[in-house]
């Protein structure tokens, strides 16, 4: 096994709070082991364009507490083509990069898998960074804890005004294909109902839930993941208003505030642990895998298996919401 000499590090796809803490951990661990490290800016697009900058201990000072990503991010249509990946490979070779650490989610790992199969001389490992917490191979993704804390802070405020006005709020949270944000925060805010894309939720089931609830409740919160089938929060709001003209209904879409903000301590620690593990994994000859944390231990999952798991909703969570929102 030839020792790794230079790691290229990049963030790709949607940003998530804690990416900077992971960047810091990868850079400093590489330096600790005398491995050179370079930052590839703007994900796969930057790799194709050779947007590559040297990184040292100082370049990652004071970033552990910041949301976003200092390396910038985005997706690349060009990288989905064999020609695009060839251009990226040539740039890596030109910059003497012999290993990669990819920070991102589903789309990032799909790209990493194809690239790793086409160019096995460049080792590549991934770190799970997405607020959606929708990857196999890790209990939690980097950014999820911060996002759910942002959500409960916002919805606690919504609850206060809902209570004052005797209103029903439909709150839409992120999760195009995943209800993990809606599920946990639904429990955390004491929601009356949760609607997630992984389970068949129809509007009549929601009406039933609302009818079952205590009649003297003055406020109600329905948490909806943006990808839920009956449509987004506005669709649901319209349907509720039609069925129950007496409910004073309001809709609140939390949107991209969920993607920003200072990472929580849990996310900083997760990012630091996984960042260290990624560099050590490359040193030990790992490639084609995502580094995650399962039951508090570092685990490796092949990229092909780490992609989104759409139907694994914890039924216990739904049951808890139904039991506790009496
Ligand atoms: O992947 C995270 C995520 O937050 C999804 O839940 C959401 O649908 C998506 O990003 C939106 O991202 P953008 O607005 O950047 O396309």
PDB file of N, CA and C and ligand atoms in Angstrom, residues 14 130-132 174-176 226 256 259, ligand 1:
ATOM      1  N   UNK A  14     -25.973  20.284  -0.828  1.00  0.00           N
ATOM      2  CA  UNK A  14     -26.485  21.287   0.114  1.00  0.00           C
ATOM      3  C   UNK A  14     -25.515  21.447   1.288  1.00  0.00           C
ATOM      4  N   UNK A 130     -25.487  16.484   5.954  1.00  0.00           N
ATOM      5  CA  UNK A 130     -26.788  16.946   5.457  1.00  0.00           C
ATOM      6  C   UNK A 130     -27.705  17.164   6.657  1.00  0.00           C
ATOM      7  N   UNK A 131     -28.555  18.168   6.563  1.00  0.00           N
ATOM      8  CA  UNK A 131     -29.471  18.391   7.689  1.00  0.00           C
ATOM      9  C   UNK A 131     -30.581  17.348   7.707  1.00  0.00           C
ATOM     10  N   UNK A 132     -30.727  16.581   6.600  1.00  0.00           N
ATOM     11  CA  UNK A 132     -31.872  15.678   6.463  1.00  0.00           C
ATOM     12  C   UNK A 132     -31.758  14.372   7.260  1.00  0.00           C
ATOM     13  N   UNK A 174     -37.823  21.365   6.294  1.00  0.00           N
ATOM     14  CA  UNK A 174     -37.147  20.786   5.137  1.00  0.00           C
ATOM     15  C   UNK A 174     -37.197  19.266   5.166  1.00  0.00           C
ATOM     16  N   UNK A 175     -36.932  18.686   4.027  1.00  0.00           N
ATOM     17  CA  UNK A 175     -36.947  17.228   3.879  1.00  0.00           C
ATOM     18  C   UNK A 175     -37.726  16.880   2.640  1.00  0.00           C
ATOM     19  N   UNK A 176     -37.053  17.028   1.492  1.00  0.00           N
ATOM     20  CA  UNK A 176     -37.718  16.757   0.212  1.00  0.00           C
ATOM     21  C   UNK A 176     -38.170  15.293   0.146  1.00  0.00           C
ATOM     22  N   UNK A 226     -41.469  18.988   3.852  1.00  0.00           N
ATOM     23  CA  UNK A 226     -41.811  19.598   2.552  1.00  0.00           C
ATOM     24  C   UNK A 226     -42.178  18.576   1.471  1.00  0.00           C
ATOM     25  N   UNK A 256     -34.860  28.045   4.530  1.00  0.00           N
ATOM     26  CA  UNK A 256     -33.404  27.873   4.623  1.00  0.00           C
ATOM     27  C   UNK A 256     -32.774  28.311   5.935  1.00  0.00           C
ATOM     28  N   UNK A 259     -30.815  25.613   7.399  1.00  0.00           N
ATOM     29  CA  UNK A 259     -29.520  25.181   6.870  1.00  0.00           C
ATOM     30  C   UNK A 259     -28.343  25.975   7.418  1.00  0.00           C
TER      31      UNK A 259
HETATM   32  O1  LIG B   1     -30.640  18.282   1.261  1.00  0.00           O
HETATM   33  C1  LIG B   1     -31.083  19.142   2.258  1.00  0.00           C
HETATM   34  C2  LIG B   1     -32.240  19.957   1.854  1.00  0.00           C
HETATM   35  O2  LIG B   1     -32.393  20.735   2.967  1.00  0.00           O
HETATM   36  C3  LIG B   1     -33.556  19.286   1.476  1.00  0.00           C
HETATM   37  O3  LIG B   1     -34.319  18.848   2.525  1.00  0.00           O
HETATM   38  C4  LIG B   1     -34.228  20.374   0.686  1.00  0.00           C
HETATM   39  O4  LIG B   1     -35.249  19.929  -0.096  1.00  0.00           O
HETATM   40  C5  LIG B   1     -33.094  20.897  -0.100  1.00  0.00           C
HETATM   41  O5  LIG B   1     -31.963  20.802   0.750  1.00  0.00           O
HETATM   42  C6  LIG B   1     -33.273  22.257  -0.648  1.00  0.00           C
HETATM   43  O6  LIG B   1     -32.062  22.726  -1.099  1.00  0.00           O
HETATM   44  P1  LIG B   1     -31.840  23.911  -2.124  1.00  0.00           P
HETATM   45  O7  LIG B   1     -32.854  24.943  -1.855  1.00  0.00           O
HETATM   46  O8  LIG B   1     -30.451  24.344  -1.841  1.00  0.00           O
HETATM   47  O9  LIG B   1     -31.976  23.292  -3.474  1.00  0.00           O
END
